[in-house]
C-alpha positions as a LaTeX table, in Angstrom:
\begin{tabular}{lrrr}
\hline
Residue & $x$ (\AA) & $y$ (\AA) & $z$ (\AA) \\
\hline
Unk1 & 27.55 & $-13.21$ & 52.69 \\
Unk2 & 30.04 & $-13.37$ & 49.33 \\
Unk3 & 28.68 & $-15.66$ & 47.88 \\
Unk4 & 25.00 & $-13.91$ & 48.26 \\
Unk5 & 26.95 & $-10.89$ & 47.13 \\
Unk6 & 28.53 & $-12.08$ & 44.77 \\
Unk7 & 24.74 & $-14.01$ & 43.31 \\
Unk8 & 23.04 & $-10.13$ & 43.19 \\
Unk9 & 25.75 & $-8.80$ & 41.50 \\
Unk10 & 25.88 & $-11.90$ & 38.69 \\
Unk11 & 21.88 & $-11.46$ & 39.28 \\
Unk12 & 21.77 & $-7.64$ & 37.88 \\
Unk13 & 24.55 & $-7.92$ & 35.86 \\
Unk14 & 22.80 & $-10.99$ & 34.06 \\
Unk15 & 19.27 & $-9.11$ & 34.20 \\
Unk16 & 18.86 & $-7.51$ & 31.41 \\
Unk17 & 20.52 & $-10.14$ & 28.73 \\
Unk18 & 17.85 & $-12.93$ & 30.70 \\
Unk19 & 15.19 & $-10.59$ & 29.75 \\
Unk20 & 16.28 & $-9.65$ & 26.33 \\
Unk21 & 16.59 & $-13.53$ & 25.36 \\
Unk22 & 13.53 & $-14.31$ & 26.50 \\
Unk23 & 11.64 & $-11.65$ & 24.34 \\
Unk24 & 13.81 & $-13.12$ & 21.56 \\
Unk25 & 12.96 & $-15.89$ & 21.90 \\
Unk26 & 9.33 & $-14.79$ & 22.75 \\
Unk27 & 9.46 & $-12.98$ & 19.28 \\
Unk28 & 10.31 & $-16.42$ & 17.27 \\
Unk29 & 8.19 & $-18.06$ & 18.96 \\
Unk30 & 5.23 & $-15.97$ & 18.16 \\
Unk31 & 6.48 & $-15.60$ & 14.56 \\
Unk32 & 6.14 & $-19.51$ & 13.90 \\
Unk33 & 2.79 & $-18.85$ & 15.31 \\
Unk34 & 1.43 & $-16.42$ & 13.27 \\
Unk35 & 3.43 & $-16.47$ & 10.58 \\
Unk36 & 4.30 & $-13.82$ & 7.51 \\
Unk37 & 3.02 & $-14.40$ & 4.03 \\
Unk38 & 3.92 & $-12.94$ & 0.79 \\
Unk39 & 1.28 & $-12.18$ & $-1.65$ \\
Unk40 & 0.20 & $-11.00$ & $-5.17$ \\
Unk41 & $-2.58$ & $-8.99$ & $-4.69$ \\
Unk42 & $-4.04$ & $-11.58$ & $-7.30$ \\
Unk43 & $-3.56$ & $-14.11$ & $-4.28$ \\
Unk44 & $-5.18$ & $-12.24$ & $-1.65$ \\
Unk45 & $-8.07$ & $-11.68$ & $-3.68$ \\
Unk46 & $-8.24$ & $-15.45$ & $-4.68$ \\
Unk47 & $-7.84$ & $-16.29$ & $-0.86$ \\
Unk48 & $-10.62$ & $-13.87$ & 0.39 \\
Unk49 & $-12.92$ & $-15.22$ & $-2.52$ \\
Unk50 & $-12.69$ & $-18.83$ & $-1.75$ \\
Unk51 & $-14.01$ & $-17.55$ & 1.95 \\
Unk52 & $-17.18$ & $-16.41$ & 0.47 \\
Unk53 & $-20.30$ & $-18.33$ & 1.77 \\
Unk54 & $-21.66$ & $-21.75$ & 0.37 \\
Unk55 & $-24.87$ & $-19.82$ & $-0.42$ \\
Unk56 & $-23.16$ & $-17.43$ & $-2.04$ \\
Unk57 & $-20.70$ & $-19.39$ & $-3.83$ \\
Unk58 & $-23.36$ & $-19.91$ & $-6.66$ \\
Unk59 & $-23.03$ & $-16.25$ & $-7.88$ \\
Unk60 & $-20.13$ & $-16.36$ & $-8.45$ \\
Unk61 & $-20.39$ & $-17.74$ & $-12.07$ \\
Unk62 & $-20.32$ & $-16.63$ & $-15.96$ \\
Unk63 & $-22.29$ & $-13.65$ & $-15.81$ \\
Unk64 & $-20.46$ & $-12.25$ & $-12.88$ \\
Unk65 & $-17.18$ & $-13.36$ & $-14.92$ \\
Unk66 & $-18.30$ & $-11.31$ & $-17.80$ \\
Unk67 & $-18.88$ & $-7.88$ & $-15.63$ \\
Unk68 & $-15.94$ & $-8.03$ & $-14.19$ \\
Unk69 & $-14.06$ & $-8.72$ & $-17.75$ \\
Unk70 & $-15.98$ & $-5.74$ & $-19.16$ \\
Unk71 & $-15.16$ & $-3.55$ & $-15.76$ \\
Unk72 & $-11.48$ & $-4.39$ & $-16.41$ \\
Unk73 & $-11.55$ & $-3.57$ & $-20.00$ \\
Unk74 & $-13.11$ & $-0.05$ & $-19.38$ \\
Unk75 & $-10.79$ & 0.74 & $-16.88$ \\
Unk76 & $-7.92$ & $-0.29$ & $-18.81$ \\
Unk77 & $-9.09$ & 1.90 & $-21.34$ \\
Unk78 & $-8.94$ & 4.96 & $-19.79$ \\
Unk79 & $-5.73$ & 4.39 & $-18.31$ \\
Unk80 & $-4.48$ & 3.80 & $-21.75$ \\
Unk81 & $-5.87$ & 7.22 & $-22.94$ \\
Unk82 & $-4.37$ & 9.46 & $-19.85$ \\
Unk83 & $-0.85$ & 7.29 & $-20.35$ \\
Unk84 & $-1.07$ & 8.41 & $-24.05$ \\
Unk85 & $-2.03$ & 12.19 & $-23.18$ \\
Unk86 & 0.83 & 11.96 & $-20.60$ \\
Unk87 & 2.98 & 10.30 & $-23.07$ \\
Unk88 & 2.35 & 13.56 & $-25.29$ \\
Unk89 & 3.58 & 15.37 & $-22.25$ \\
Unk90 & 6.59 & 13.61 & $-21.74$ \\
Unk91 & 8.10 & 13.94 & $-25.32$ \\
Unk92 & 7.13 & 17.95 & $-25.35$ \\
Unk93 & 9.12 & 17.94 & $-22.14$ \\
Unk94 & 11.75 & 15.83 & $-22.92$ \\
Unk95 & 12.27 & 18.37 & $-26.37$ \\
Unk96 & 11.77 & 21.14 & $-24.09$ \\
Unk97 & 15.34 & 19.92 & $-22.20$ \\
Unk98 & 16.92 & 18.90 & $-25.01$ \\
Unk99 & 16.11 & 22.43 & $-26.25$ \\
Unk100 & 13.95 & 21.53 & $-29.34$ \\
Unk101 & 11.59 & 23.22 & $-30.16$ \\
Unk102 & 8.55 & 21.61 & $-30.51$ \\
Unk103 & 4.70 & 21.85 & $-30.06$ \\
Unk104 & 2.20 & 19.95 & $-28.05$ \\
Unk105 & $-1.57$ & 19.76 & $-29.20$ \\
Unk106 & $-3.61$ & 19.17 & $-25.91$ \\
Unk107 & $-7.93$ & 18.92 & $-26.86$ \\
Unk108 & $-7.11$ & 20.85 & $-29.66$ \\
Unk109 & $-5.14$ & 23.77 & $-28.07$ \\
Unk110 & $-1.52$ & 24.19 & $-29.32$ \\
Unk111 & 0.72 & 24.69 & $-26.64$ \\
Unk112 & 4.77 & 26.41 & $-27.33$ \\
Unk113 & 7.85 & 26.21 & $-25.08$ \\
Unk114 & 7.11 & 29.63 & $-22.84$ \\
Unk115 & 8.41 & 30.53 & $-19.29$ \\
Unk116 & 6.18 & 28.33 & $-16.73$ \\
Unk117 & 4.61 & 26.10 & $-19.54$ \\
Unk118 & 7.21 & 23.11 & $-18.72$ \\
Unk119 & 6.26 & 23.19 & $-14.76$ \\
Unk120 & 2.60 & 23.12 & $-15.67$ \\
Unk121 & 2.88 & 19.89 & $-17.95$ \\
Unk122 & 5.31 & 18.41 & $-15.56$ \\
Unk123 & 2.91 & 18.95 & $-13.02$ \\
Unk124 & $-0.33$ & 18.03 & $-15.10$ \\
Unk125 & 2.03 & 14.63 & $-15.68$ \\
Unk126 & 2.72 & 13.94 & $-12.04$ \\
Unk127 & $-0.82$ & 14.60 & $-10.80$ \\
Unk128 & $-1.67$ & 12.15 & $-13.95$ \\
Unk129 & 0.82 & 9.47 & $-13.12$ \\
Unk130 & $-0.96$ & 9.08 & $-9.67$ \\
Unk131 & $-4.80$ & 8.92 & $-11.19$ \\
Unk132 & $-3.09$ & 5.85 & $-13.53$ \\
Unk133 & $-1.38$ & 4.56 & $-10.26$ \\
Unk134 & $-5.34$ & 4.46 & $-8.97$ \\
Unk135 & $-6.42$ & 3.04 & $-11.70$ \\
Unk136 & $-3.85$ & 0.06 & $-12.19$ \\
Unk137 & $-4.30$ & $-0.69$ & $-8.51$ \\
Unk138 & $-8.39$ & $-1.43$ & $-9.66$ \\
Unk139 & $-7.45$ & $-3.34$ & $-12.29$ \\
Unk140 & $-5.17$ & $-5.92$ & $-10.20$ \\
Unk141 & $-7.96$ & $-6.14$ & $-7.85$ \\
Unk142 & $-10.60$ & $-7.12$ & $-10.62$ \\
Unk143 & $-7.68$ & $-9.40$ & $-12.31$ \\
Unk144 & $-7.30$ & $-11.43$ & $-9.20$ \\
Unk145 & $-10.75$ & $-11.70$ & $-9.06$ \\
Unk146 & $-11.43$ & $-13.07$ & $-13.07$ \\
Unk147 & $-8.11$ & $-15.37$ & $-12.41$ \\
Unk148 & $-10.30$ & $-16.69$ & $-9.34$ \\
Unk149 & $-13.31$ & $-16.77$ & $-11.49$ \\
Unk150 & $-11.71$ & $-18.42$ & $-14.62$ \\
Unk151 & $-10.72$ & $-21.46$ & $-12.12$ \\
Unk152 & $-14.22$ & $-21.64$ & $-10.77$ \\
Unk153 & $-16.22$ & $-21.53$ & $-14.06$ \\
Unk154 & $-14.39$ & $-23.26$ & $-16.79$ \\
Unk155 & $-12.93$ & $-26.62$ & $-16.64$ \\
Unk156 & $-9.44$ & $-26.68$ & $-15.67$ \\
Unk157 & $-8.54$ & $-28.17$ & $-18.88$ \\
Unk158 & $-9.11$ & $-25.13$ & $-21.14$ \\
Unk159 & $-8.23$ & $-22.41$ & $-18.30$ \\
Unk160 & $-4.81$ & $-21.50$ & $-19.82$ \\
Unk161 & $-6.35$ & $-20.81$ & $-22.91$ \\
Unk162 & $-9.33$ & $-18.99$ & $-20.85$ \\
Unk163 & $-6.62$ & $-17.19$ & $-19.22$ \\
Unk164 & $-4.22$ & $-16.16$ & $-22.23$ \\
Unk165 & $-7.33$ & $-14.59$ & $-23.64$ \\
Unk166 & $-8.80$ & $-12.88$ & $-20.61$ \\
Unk167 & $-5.02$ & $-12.20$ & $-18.97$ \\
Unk168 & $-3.22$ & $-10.95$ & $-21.61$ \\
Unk169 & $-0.81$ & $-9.01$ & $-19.81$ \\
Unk170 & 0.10 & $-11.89$ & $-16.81$ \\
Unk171 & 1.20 & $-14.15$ & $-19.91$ \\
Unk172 & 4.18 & $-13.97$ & $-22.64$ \\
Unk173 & 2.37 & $-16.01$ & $-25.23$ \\
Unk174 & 4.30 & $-19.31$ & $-24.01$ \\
Unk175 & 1.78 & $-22.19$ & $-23.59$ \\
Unk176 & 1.85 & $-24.48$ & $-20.98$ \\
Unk177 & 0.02 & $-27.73$ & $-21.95$ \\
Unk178 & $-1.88$ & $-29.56$ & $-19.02$ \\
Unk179 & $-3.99$ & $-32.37$ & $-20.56$ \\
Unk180 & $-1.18$ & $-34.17$ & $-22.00$ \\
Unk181 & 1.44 & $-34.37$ & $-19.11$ \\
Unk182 & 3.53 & $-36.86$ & $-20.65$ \\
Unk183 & 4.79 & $-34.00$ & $-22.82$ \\
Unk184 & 7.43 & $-31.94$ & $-21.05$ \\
Unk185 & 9.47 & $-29.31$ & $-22.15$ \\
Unk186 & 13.01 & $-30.01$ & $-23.06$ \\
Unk187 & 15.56 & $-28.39$ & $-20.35$ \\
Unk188 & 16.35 & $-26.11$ & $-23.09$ \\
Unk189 & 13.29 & $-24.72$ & $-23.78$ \\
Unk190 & 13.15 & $-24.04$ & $-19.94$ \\
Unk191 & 16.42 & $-21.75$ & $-20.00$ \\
Unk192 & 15.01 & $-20.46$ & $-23.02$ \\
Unk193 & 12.13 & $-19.45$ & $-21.33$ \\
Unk194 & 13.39 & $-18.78$ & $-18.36$ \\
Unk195 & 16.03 & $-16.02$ & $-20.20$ \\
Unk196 & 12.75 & $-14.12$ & $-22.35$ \\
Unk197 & 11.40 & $-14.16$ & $-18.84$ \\
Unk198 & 14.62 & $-12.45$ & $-17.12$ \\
Unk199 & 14.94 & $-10.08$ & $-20.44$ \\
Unk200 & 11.93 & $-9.06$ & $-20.02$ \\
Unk201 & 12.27 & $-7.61$ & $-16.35$ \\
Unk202 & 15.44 & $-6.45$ & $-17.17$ \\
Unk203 & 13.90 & $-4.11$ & $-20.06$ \\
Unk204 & 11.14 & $-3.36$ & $-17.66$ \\
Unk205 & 13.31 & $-2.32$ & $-15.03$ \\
Unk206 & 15.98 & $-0.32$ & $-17.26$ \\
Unk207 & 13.03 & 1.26 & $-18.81$ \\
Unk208 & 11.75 & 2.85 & $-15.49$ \\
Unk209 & 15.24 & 3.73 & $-14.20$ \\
Unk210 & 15.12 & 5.95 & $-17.59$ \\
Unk211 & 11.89 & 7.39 & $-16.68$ \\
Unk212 & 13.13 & 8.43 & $-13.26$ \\
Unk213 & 16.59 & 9.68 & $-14.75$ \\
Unk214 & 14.62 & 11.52 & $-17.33$ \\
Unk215 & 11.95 & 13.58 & $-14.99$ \\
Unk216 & 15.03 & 13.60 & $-11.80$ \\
Unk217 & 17.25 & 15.46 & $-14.60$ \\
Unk218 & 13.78 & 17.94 & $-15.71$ \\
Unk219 & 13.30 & 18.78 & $-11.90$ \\
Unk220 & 16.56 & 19.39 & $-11.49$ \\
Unk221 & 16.60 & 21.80 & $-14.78$ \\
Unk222 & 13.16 & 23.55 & $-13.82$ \\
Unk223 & 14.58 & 23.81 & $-10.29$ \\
Unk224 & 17.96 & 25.41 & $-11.20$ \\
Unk225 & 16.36 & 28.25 & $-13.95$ \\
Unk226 & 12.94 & 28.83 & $-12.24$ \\
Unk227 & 11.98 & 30.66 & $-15.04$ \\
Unk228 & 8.49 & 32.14 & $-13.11$ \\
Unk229 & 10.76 & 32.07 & $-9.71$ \\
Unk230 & 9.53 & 30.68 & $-6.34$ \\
Unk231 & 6.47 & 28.39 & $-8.78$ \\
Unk232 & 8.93 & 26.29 & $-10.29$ \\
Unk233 & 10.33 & 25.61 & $-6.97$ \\
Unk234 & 6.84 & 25.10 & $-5.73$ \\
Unk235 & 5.87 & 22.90 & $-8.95$ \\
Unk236 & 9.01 & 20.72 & $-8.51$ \\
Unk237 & 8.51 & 19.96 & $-5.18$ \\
Unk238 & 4.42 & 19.03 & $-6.10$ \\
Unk239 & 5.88 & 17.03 & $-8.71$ \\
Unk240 & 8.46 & 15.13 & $-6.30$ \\
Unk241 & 5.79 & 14.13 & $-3.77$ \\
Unk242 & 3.52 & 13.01 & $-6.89$ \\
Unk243 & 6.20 & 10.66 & $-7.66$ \\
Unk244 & 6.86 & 9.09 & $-4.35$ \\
Unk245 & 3.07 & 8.41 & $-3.70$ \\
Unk246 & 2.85 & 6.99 & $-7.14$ \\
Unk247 & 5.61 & 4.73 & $-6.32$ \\
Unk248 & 4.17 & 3.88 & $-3.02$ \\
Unk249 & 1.06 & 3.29 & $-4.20$ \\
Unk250 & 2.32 & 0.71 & $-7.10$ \\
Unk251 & 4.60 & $-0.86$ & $-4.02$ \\
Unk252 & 1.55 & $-1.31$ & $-1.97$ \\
Unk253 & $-0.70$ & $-2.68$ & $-5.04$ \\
Unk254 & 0.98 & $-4.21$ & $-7.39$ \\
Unk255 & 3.78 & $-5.84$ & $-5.96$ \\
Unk256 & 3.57 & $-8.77$ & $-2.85$ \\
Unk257 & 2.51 & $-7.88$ & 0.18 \\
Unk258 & 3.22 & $-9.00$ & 3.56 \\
Unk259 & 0.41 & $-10.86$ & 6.14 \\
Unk260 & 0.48 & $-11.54$ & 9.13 \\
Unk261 & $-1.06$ & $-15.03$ & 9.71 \\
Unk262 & $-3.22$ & $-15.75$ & 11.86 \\
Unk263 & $-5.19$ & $-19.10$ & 11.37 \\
Unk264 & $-4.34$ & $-20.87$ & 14.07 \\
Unk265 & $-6.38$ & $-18.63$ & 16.57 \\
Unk266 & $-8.84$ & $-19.05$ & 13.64 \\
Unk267 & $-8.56$ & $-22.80$ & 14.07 \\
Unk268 & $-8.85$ & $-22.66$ & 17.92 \\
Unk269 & $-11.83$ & $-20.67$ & 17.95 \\
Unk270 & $-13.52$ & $-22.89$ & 15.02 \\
Unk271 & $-12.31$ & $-25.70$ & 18.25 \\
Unk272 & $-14.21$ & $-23.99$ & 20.80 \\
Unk273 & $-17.70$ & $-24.07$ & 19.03 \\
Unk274 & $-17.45$ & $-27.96$ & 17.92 \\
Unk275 & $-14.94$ & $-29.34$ & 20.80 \\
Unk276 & $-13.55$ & $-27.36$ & 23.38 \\
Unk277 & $-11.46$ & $-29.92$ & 24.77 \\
Unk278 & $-9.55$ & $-29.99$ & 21.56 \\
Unk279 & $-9.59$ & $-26.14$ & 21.28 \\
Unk280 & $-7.74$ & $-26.49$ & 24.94 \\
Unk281 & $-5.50$ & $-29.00$ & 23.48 \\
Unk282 & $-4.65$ & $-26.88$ & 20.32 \\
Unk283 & $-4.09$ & $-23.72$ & 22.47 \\
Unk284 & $-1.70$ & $-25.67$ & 24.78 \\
Unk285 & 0.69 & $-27.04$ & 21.94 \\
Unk286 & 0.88 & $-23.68$ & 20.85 \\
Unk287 & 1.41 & $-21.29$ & 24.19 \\
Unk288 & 3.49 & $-24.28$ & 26.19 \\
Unk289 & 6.79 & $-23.27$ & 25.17 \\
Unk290 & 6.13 & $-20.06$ & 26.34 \\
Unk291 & 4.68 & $-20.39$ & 29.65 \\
Unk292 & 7.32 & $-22.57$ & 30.46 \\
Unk293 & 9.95 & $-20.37$ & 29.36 \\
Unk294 & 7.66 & $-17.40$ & 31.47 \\
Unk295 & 7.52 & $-19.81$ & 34.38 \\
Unk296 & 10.79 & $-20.46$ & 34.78 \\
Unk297 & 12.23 & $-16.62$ & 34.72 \\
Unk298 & 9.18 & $-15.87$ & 37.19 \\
Unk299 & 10.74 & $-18.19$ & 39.71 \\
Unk300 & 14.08 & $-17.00$ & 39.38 \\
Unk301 & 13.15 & $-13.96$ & 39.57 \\
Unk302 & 13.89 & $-12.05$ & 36.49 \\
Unk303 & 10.02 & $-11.59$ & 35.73 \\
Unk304 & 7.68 & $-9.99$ & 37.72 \\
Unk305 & 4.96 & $-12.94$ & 38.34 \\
Unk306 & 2.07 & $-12.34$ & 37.14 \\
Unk307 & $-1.21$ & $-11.68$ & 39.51 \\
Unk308 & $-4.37$ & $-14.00$ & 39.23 \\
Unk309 & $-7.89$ & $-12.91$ & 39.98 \\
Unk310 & $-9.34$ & $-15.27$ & 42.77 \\
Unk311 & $-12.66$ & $-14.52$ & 42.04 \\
\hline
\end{tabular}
């Protein structure tokens, strides 16, 4: 009678670690399974392209190539024309803190430092900031496709060129030679290159913090003199939740992303059309781990077992 005591007590005491290991370990399990991936959006696009039919495979050639160039080119042009009109913006209100005076033309109308002009721009510039978010987002779509494209149409021995000249912006002008691979770059030429590359992100990345620094310290000013009252608050906040959806948005385009993998029940139903005893074999390799693991806390108790339809 103690020692079944003495079992139910280690038994409930035990319970709810048994449990929590198991999902644990359930979780790992299912993680090697179907695992994460971190992609470019470049990538993705690649990887959904090569998954277009065999019978469609044949349009994807030159001409196709050469909209899509053209597409990207437009595009990029009118984001350069807003980011200039916003630029315009930004140095009227970065006078406008500094308290100099100064003048903005915008389509020909000349616009002065008044009461409420600084939360309109600020707010024109937000709202802006998020159509060139939009935009930029397009343009790594179509990129990812004409990187895909430059592989496919042109022989692999001129594609760096191809790709200097049609990528312009993925490149720093450094080329990479791949028909003569008995000539390799000295180790310092790679720490050379490998410092421009860091530089470069570091510039990048200090020149954004001053971006933010600059329009936190504007909201901040607008917020404090709310010069036309309860609108600058109201602008300020606008502004605010432009810039976190602009942010989001370049997080969720332009930087990797994270998949969730799952090939292998690709692979096992690709099985079951061709050879199901293989699908059966691929599915057991895969699951047997954790039925056995589910098996064995079902039998001691610490699982419910699970009910099977007769029928």
């Amino acid at each position: 009678m103690v020692t079944s005591v003495r079992e139910r007590a280690w038994f409930w005491l035990s319970f709810p670690f048994v449990r929590f290991g198991f999902f644990s370990r359930e979780r790992r399990r299912q993680r090697f399974r179907f695992p994460r991936r971190w992609l470019m959006p470049q990538q993705i696009v690649s990887l959904d392209l090569d998954m277009v039919d065999d019978d469609d495979q044949p349009k994807l050639d030159r001409n196709l190539l050469d909209l899509l160039v053209a597409r990207r080119d437009h595009i990029k042009g009118n984001s350069s024309r807003i980011s200039l009109f916003n630029l315009s913006l930004s140095v009227f209100l970065l006078a406008t803190y500094f308290k100099v005076g100064a003048d903005v033309s915008v389509f020909g109308i000349s616009i002065k430092d008044s009461p409420g002009v600084p939360e309109f721009l600020l707010a024109i510039n937000a709202t802006m900031a998020l159509y060139i978010s939009s935009l930029q987002a397009n343009v790594a779509i179509l990129e990812g496709a004409i990187s895909h494209l430059i592989r496919k149409v042109f022989p692999i021995g001129i594609s760096n060129v191809v790709r200097a000249a049609l990528l312009t912006e993925g490149t720093i002008g450094k080329y990479f030679p791949i028909n003569v691979p008995h000539l390799v770059f000295t180790d310092l030429h790679r720490r050379l290159g490998n410092l421009l590359a860091y530089f470069a992100l570091l510039i990048g990345f200090g020149v954004v913090i001053i971006i933010i620094a600059f329009n936190v310290a504007l909201m901040v000013s607008i917020w404090r003199e709310s010069t036309i009252g309860f609108y600058s608050k109201l602008a300020v906040a606008y502004v605010a939740v432009c810039g976190c959806f602009s942010f989001l948005f370049m997080f969720l385009t332009r930087l990797p992303t994270s998949f969730t993998d799952y090939s292998l029940l690709h692979r096992i139903q690709i099985a079951e059309q061709l050879n199901p005893k293989h699908a059966e074999e691929i599915r057991t390799n895969a699951y047997r781990a954790s039925n056995e693991d589910l098996m064995e806390l079902e039998l001691r108790g610490f699982i419910k077992p699970r009910a099977f339809d007769g029928k």
